[in-house]
Short mmCIF file of C-alpha atoms and ligand atoms in Angstrom, two decimals:
data_model
loop_
_atom_site.label_atom_id
_atom_site.label_comp_id
_atom_site.label_asym_id
_atom_site.label_seq_id
_atom_site.Cartn_x
_atom_site.Cartn_y
_atom_site.Cartn_z
CA UNK A 201 0.00 0.00 0.00
CA UNK A 202 1.28 3.46 -0.81
CA UNK A 203 -0.09 6.24 1.33
CA UNK A 204 2.22 9.01 0.11
CA UNK A 205 0.49 12.16 -1.10
CA UNK A 206 1.48 13.68 -4.44
CA UNK A 207 4.08 16.07 -3.01
CA UNK A 208 5.12 13.61 -0.30
CA UNK A 209 4.96 16.26 2.38
CA UNK A 210 2.51 14.09 4.26
CA UNK A 211 2.55 10.35 4.69
CA UNK A 212 -0.33 8.50 6.32
CA UNK A 213 0.17 4.90 7.40
CA UNK A 214 -1.75 2.47 9.58
CA UNK A 215 -0.85 3.24 13.19
CA UNK A 216 2.47 1.47 13.78
CA UNK A 217 3.41 -1.11 16.41
CA UNK A 218 6.73 -1.64 18.13
CA UNK A 219 7.64 -5.34 18.10
CA UNK A 220 10.44 -5.00 20.69
CA UNK A 221 10.21 -2.49 23.53
CA UNK A 222 11.62 -2.02 27.04
CA UNK A 223 9.19 -0.20 29.32
CA UNK A 224 10.84 -1.05 32.67
CA UNK A 225 8.70 -0.59 35.80
CA UNK A 226 7.73 1.95 38.48
CA UNK A 227 8.71 5.58 37.89
CA UNK A 228 10.60 4.80 34.68
CA UNK A 229 7.58 2.99 33.23
CA UNK A 230 5.36 5.96 34.02
CA UNK A 231 7.74 8.37 32.27
CA UNK A 232 8.54 6.36 29.13
CA UNK A 233 5.17 4.72 28.39
CA UNK A 234 3.55 7.90 26.97
CA UNK A 235 6.53 8.34 24.64
CA UNK A 236 5.60 5.06 22.95
CA UNK A 237 1.80 5.26 23.32
CA UNK A 238 1.80 8.66 21.57
CA UNK A 239 2.68 7.04 18.21
CA UNK A 240 2.27 3.28 18.60
CA UNK A 241 -0.88 1.19 19.09
CA UNK A 242 0.81 -1.92 20.50
CA UNK A 243 4.22 -3.17 21.52
CA UNK A 244 5.86 -6.45 22.38
CA UNK A 245 7.01 -5.81 25.94
CA UNK A 246 10.39 -7.17 26.95
CA UNK A 247 10.40 -9.16 30.20
CA UNK A 248 13.94 -8.38 31.44
CA UNK A 249 12.88 -6.72 34.67
CA UNK A 250 14.60 -7.41 37.97
CA UNK A 251 13.35 -10.01 38.84
CA UNK A 252 12.38 -11.10 35.32
CA UNK A 253 8.83 -11.77 34.13
CA UNK A 254 8.97 -15.57 34.04
CA UNK A 255 5.47 -16.88 34.79
CA UNK A 256 2.02 -16.16 33.44
CA UNK A 257 1.00 -14.67 36.78
CA UNK A 258 3.98 -12.29 36.68
CA UNK A 259 3.14 -11.26 33.10
CA UNK A 260 -0.48 -10.55 34.08
CA UNK A 261 0.65 -8.40 37.00
CA UNK A 262 3.15 -6.53 34.80
CA UNK A 263 0.47 -5.93 32.14
CA UNK A 264 -1.78 -4.46 34.85
CA UNK A 265 1.02 -2.14 36.03
CA UNK A 266 1.57 -0.97 32.44
CA UNK A 267 -2.14 -0.26 31.93
CA UNK A 268 -2.29 1.54 35.30
CA UNK A 269 0.63 3.77 34.22
CA UNK A 270 -1.05 4.73 30.92
CA UNK A 271 -2.37 8.32 30.88
CA UNK A 272 -6.19 8.44 30.72
CA UNK A 273 -6.24 10.12 27.31
CA UNK A 274 -4.07 7.47 25.60
CA UNK A 275 -4.79 4.01 24.26
CA UNK A 276 -2.13 1.35 24.03
CA UNK A 277 -2.07 -2.44 24.08
CA UNK A 278 0.92 -4.12 25.72
CA UNK A 279 1.64 -7.50 24.11
CA UNK A 280 3.23 -9.48 26.91
CA UNK A 281 6.13 -11.94 26.78
CA UNK A 282 7.66 -14.42 29.19
CA UNK A 283 11.38 -14.57 29.98
CA UNK A 284 12.64 -18.07 29.21
CA UNK A 285 14.63 -19.75 31.97
CA UNK A 286 15.95 -23.27 32.30
CA UNK A 287 13.12 -23.87 34.80
CA UNK A 288 10.28 -22.48 32.69
CA UNK A 289 7.22 -24.75 32.88
CA UNK A 290 5.82 -25.62 29.40
CA UNK A 291 2.31 -25.93 30.89
CA UNK A 292 2.46 -22.40 32.31
CA UNK A 293 3.60 -21.05 28.92
CA UNK A 294 0.80 -22.91 27.14
CA UNK A 295 -1.82 -21.61 29.60
CA UNK A 296 -0.60 -18.00 29.30
CA UNK A 297 -0.78 -18.31 25.53
CA UNK A 298 -4.20 -19.99 25.52
CA UNK A 299 -5.67 -17.20 27.66
CA UNK A 300 -4.40 -14.61 25.16
CA UNK A 301 -2.09 -13.05 27.76
CA UNK A 302 1.26 -13.60 26.03
CA UNK A 303 2.28 -13.24 22.42
CA UNK A 304 5.86 -14.56 22.62
CA UNK A 305 8.58 -16.00 24.83
CA UNK A 306 11.96 -14.27 24.99
CA UNK A 307 15.25 -16.15 24.92
CA UNK A 308 18.22 -14.40 26.48
CA UNK A 309 21.44 -16.39 26.48
CA UNK A 310 22.63 -16.04 30.10
CA UNK A 311 24.90 -13.02 30.40
CA UNK A 312 24.24 -11.62 26.91
CA UNK A 313 22.77 -8.27 27.93
CA UNK A 314 20.93 -6.17 30.55
CA UNK A 315 19.30 -8.38 33.19
CA UNK A 316 19.98 -11.61 31.35
CA UNK A 317 21.53 -13.48 34.28
CA UNK A 318 18.45 -15.73 34.57
CA UNK A 319 18.62 -16.62 30.88
CA UNK A 320 19.59 -19.88 29.24
CA UNK A 321 23.03 -21.51 29.36
CA UNK A 322 22.09 -25.09 28.52
CA UNK A 323 19.75 -25.08 25.53
CA UNK A 324 18.86 -28.76 26.04
CA UNK A 325 17.06 -27.72 29.22
CA UNK A 326 14.53 -25.63 27.29
CA UNK A 327 13.84 -28.20 24.60
CA UNK A 328 10.46 -29.14 26.13
CA UNK A 329 9.28 -25.52 26.23
CA UNK A 330 10.38 -24.93 22.64
CA UNK A 331 8.54 -28.05 21.47
CA UNK A 332 5.39 -26.88 23.22
CA UNK A 333 5.76 -23.47 21.58
CA UNK A 334 6.14 -25.09 18.14
CA UNK A 335 2.96 -27.11 18.79
CA UNK A 336 0.87 -24.10 19.79
CA UNK A 337 2.39 -21.63 17.30
CA UNK A 338 3.82 -19.28 19.94
CA UNK A 339 6.81 -17.30 18.61
CA UNK A 340 10.24 -17.33 20.26
CA UNK A 341 11.98 -13.95 20.31
CA UNK A 342 15.75 -14.33 20.47
CA UNK A 343 18.53 -12.11 21.71
CA UNK A 344 20.92 -13.57 19.17
CA UNK A 345 24.38 -13.32 20.61
CA UNK A 346 26.65 -16.01 22.03
CA UNK A 347 28.37 -15.11 25.27
CA UNK A 348 31.57 -17.17 25.02
CA UNK A 349 34.44 -15.02 26.23
CA UNK A 350 36.62 -16.13 23.33
CA UNK A 351 34.15 -14.82 20.73
CA UNK A 352 34.74 -11.22 19.72
CA UNK A 353 31.76 -9.01 20.56
CA UNK A 354 31.43 -7.97 16.91
CA UNK A 355 31.11 -11.65 15.86
CA UNK A 356 28.67 -12.79 18.52
CA UNK A 357 25.54 -12.48 16.40
CA UNK A 358 26.95 -14.36 13.41
CA UNK A 359 28.26 -17.14 15.65
CA UNK A 360 24.88 -17.39 17.43
CA UNK A 361 23.17 -18.10 14.11
CA UNK A 362 25.51 -21.00 13.31
CA UNK A 363 25.96 -22.49 16.77
CA UNK A 364 22.61 -21.90 18.47
CA UNK A 365 19.79 -20.62 16.28
CA UNK A 366 20.09 -22.86 13.26
CA UNK A 367 20.49 -26.02 15.40
CA UNK A 368 17.49 -25.05 17.56
CA UNK A 369 15.33 -24.44 14.49
CA UNK A 370 16.41 -27.71 12.87
CA UNK A 371 15.69 -29.60 16.11
CA UNK A 372 12.30 -27.95 16.57
CA UNK A 373 10.38 -28.04 13.27
CA UNK A 374 7.55 -25.53 13.17
CA UNK A 375 9.03 -23.26 15.84
CA UNK A 376 8.32 -19.67 14.81
CA UNK A 377 11.28 -17.42 15.63
CA UNK A 378 11.91 -13.67 15.59
CA UNK A 379 15.57 -12.73 15.44
CA UNK A 380 15.44 -9.55 17.49
CA UNK A 381 17.36 -6.37 16.68
CA UNK A 382 19.50 -7.86 13.93
CA UNK A 383 22.75 -5.99 13.29
CA UNK A 384 24.56 -7.90 10.55
CA UNK A 385 24.36 -8.82 6.89
CA UNK A 386 24.74 -12.42 8.09
CA UNK A 387 21.46 -12.18 10.01
CA UNK A 388 19.57 -10.47 7.18
CA UNK A 389 20.84 -13.08 4.71
CA UNK A 390 19.91 -15.92 7.06
CA UNK A 391 16.34 -14.60 7.29
CA UNK A 392 15.92 -14.33 3.54
CA UNK A 393 17.37 -17.84 3.04
CA UNK A 394 14.70 -19.38 5.30
CA UNK A 395 10.93 -19.81 5.20
CA UNK A 396 8.20 -17.61 6.69
CA UNK A 397 8.55 -19.23 10.14
CA UNK A 398 11.50 -16.88 10.63
CA UNK A 399 11.22 -13.10 10.95
CA UNK A 400 13.48 -10.35 12.24
CA UNK A 401 13.08 -7.01 13.93
CA UNK A 402 15.35 -4.11 13.08
CA UNK A 403 15.84 -1.11 15.36
CA UNK A 404 15.76 2.52 14.32
CA UNK A 405 19.25 3.17 15.66
CA UNK A 406 20.88 0.27 13.80
CA UNK A 407 19.57 1.78 10.55
CA UNK A 408 21.39 5.01 11.43
CA UNK A 409 24.64 4.29 13.27
CA UNK A 410 27.62 2.05 12.63
CA UNK A 411 30.47 1.35 15.03
CA UNK A 412 32.37 4.44 13.93
CA UNK A 413 29.56 6.61 15.28
CA UNK A 414 30.06 4.89 18.63
CA UNK A 415 33.84 5.03 18.81
CA UNK A 416 35.43 7.65 16.50
CA UNK A 417 36.27 11.05 17.98
CA UNK A 418 35.52 9.97 21.55
CA UNK A 419 33.28 7.25 22.92
CA UNK A 420 29.53 8.02 22.67
CA UNK A 421 27.80 6.17 25.49
CA UNK A 422 24.33 7.03 24.16
CA UNK A 423 25.14 5.02 21.02
CA UNK A 424 26.16 1.97 23.03
CA UNK A 425 23.59 -0.80 22.81
CA UNK A 426 23.52 -4.56 22.45
CA UNK A 427 24.01 -6.06 20.01
CA UNK A 428 26.63 -3.38 19.44
CA UNK A 429 26.49 -1.48 16.12
CA UNK A 430 28.68 -3.12 13.47
CA UNK A 431 30.59 -2.04 10.34
CA UNK A 432 29.00 0.21 7.72
CA UNK A 433 28.47 -2.71 5.30
CA UNK A 434 26.18 -4.29 7.91
CA UNK A 435 24.22 -1.08 8.47
CA UNK A 436 23.68 -0.88 4.70
CA UNK A 437 22.45 -4.48 4.65
CA UNK A 438 19.93 -3.63 7.39
CA UNK A 439 18.77 -0.58 5.44
CA UNK A 440 18.30 -2.76 2.36
CA UNK A 441 16.34 -5.34 4.36
CA UNK A 442 14.10 -2.81 6.12
CA UNK A 443 13.28 -0.93 2.92
CA UNK A 444 12.95 -4.04 0.73
CA UNK A 445 9.28 -4.66 1.41
CA UNK A 446 10.12 -8.25 2.46
CA UNK A 447 7.41 -9.11 5.00
CA UNK A 448 9.84 -10.96 7.26
CA UNK A 449 11.46 -7.69 8.39
CA UNK A 450 9.62 -5.36 10.75
CA UNK A 451 10.20 -2.61 13.29
CA UNK A 452 11.29 -3.42 16.82
CA UNK A 453 12.83 -0.30 18.30
CA UNK A 454 14.53 -1.95 21.30
CA UNK A 455 14.01 1.48 22.86
CA UNK A 456 15.80 0.87 26.16
CA UNK A 457 15.80 3.75 28.65
CA UNK A 458 18.60 4.11 31.19
CA UNK A 459 19.22 7.24 33.25
CA UNK A 460 22.15 9.40 32.20
CA UNK A 461 24.25 8.49 35.27
CA UNK A 462 23.82 4.83 34.34
CA UNK A 463 24.85 5.51 30.73
CA UNK A 464 27.66 7.98 31.46
CA UNK A 465 29.56 5.69 33.75
CA UNK A 466 32.84 3.77 33.79
CA UNK A 467 30.66 0.71 33.13
CA UNK A 468 27.77 2.19 31.19
CA UNK A 469 24.50 0.41 30.45
CA UNK A 470 23.55 -0.72 26.94
CA UNK A 471 20.52 0.83 25.31
CA UNK A 472 19.34 3.62 23.00
CA UNK A 473 16.15 5.48 23.92
CA UNK A 474 14.40 5.97 20.60
CA UNK A 475 10.72 5.89 21.55
CA UNK A 476 10.15 9.68 21.31
CA UNK A 477 11.51 10.20 17.78
CA UNK A 478 11.47 6.80 16.06
CA UNK A 479 8.74 7.49 13.50
CA UNK A 480 10.24 10.80 12.25
CA UNK A 481 13.67 9.13 12.05
CA UNK A 482 12.25 6.22 10.07
CA UNK A 483 10.53 8.60 7.66
CA UNK A 484 13.90 10.30 7.14
CA UNK A 485 15.67 6.96 6.57
CA UNK A 486 13.04 5.57 4.20
CA UNK A 487 12.89 8.83 2.23
CA UNK A 488 16.68 8.85 1.92
CA UNK A 489 16.47 5.36 0.42
CA UNK A 490 13.57 6.35 -1.89
CA UNK A 491 11.38 3.85 -0.05
CA UNK A 492 8.70 5.91 1.69
CA UNK A 493 6.16 3.56 0.12
CA UNK A 494 7.70 0.70 2.16
CA UNK A 495 7.44 2.40 5.55
CA UNK A 496 3.87 1.21 6.18
CA UNK A 497 4.96 -2.38 5.57
CA UNK A 498 7.94 -2.15 7.88
CA UNK A 499 6.31 -0.25 10.76
CA UNK A 500 2.63 -1.19 10.52
CA UNK A 501 1.89 -4.29 8.43
CA UNK A 502 4.68 -6.89 8.45
CA UNK A 503 4.76 -7.28 12.24
CA UNK A 504 1.03 -8.00 12.59
CA UNK A 505 1.32 -10.45 9.67
CA UNK A 506 4.05 -12.40 11.47
CA UNK A 507 2.25 -12.33 14.83
CA UNK A 508 -1.08 -13.18 13.13
CA UNK A 509 -2.79 -10.06 14.45
CA UNK A 510 -4.86 -7.49 12.54
CA UNK A 511 -3.25 -4.34 11.19
CA UNK A 512 -4.40 -1.34 13.24
CA UNK A 513 -7.37 0.48 11.76
CA UNK A 514 -6.26 3.83 13.22
CA UNK A 515 -3.77 5.88 11.20
CA UNK A 516 -0.66 7.93 11.85
CA UNK A 517 0.31 10.89 9.68
CA UNK A 518 3.89 12.05 9.26
CA UNK A 519 4.52 15.52 7.93
CA UNK A 520 7.64 16.97 6.37
CA UNK A 521 8.37 20.59 7.22
CA UNK A 522 10.89 23.05 5.79
CA UNK A 523 12.91 23.58 8.93
CA UNK A 524 14.47 20.93 11.18
CA UNK A 525 12.20 19.49 13.86
CA UNK A 526 13.46 20.03 17.39
CA UNK A 527 13.09 16.92 19.56
CA UNK A 528 13.72 17.03 23.30
CA UNK A 529 17.31 16.14 24.22
CA UNK A 530 16.13 14.34 27.34
CA UNK A 531 12.99 13.35 29.15
CA UNK A 532 12.82 13.67 32.90
CA UNK A 533 11.80 10.79 35.12
CA UNK A 534 11.64 10.44 38.88
CA UNK A 535 14.75 8.27 38.55
CA UNK A 536 16.68 10.95 36.62
CA UNK A 537 17.13 12.27 33.08
CA UNK A 538 17.01 9.91 30.11
CA UNK A 539 18.69 11.08 26.91
CA UNK A 540 16.76 10.72 23.66
CA UNK A 541 18.62 9.14 20.73
CA UNK A 542 20.31 11.84 18.62
CA UNK A 543 20.65 10.72 14.98
CA UNK A 544 23.40 13.26 14.34
CA UNK A 545 21.60 14.88 11.40
CA UNK A 546 18.70 17.27 10.88
CA UNK A 547 15.28 15.66 10.67
CA UNK A 548 12.42 17.40 8.87
CA UNK A 549 9.68 14.86 9.63
CA UNK A 550 7.34 14.94 12.55
CA UNK A 551 4.19 13.13 13.62
CA UNK A 552 1.25 15.35 12.72
O1 DOR B 153 20.91 -2.27 24.25
C1 DOR B 153 20.18 -3.04 24.84
N1 DOR B 153 19.48 -2.67 25.93
N2 DOR B 153 20.10 -4.30 24.39
C2 DOR B 153 19.43 -5.24 25.07
O2 DOR B 153 19.44 -6.36 24.63
C3 DOR B 153 18.79 -4.93 26.37
C4 DOR B 153 18.47 -3.52 26.48
C5 DOR B 153 18.10 -3.11 27.90
O3 DOR B 153 17.28 -3.77 28.51
O4 DOR B 153 18.63 -2.10 28.37
ZN1 ZN B 154 15.87 -5.37 23.88
#
């Protein structure tokens, strides 16, 4: 579908969804939730709280806290996930899915990223859960990085595909998998070489930054995320995938708020906070690649198709103006300031 007007100063698309989002809890949840609900109808909510959201009961309680934090004048549907541990009970997963509560289970290799200590080390121990998920058609979302200390951090995604993901998929026919926040040509090529049981989310920031942006001319902690941004050739492969129209690629921002003291530290946290400006940034990126007609697919249609949910009937209009749009540098939360992702270039698009 092409929704671009003749002069392409306005673009109307079905209201988008975010298929990978960190909302946190408590005061941080209250502050960041409106930033997503302003533009997005639904989001797949990551379960890496402390302690993690492991059981159906915990997911129901977290969903209720999210809905309680939503401002009265906003609508938003949190699509809940469970955090996979080696002790996860397949029956609990199946019940949470059957009741409509959860839309996916998230696999964190133990130690791969923020709050992943309860994740999986021995993949044989989750075989029963994965088989149940294949039977009931419940997608597995993967943080696709190995954690072996001898594997270079820039190679961890590619090695995960060969050593973990491909073997799991071969051992579990019918398992539907989303490779989350892919960062490499290897991952994009793996997706296109497979069938429609495999999809991938791509973040806004990985379409914009490569590892030079992170490291050249001084380290930029606000560009540090996991998986870490890779070489330019990989960013270009992600741009090609996102703008291709291939239905297996869809938006998952991985918007991951951390307070500035936690980012600007000798051991800074991983995460880019892109919720406030993602849609204008995507309009910029897709226009740059002459692919504005593919933005609706990437942000609004391909995700629902993979998750077997309807496309939103509400719409979102993006408008291009003559002068650069000024986005807030930071949002304030009761836990401290959170810096908004700065693309490093002028953006002329805004949500109308
Ligand atoms: O950059 C990241 N931040 N990557 C992740 O995988 C986790 C996330 C977070 O929770 O902060
Ligand atoms: Zn994430």
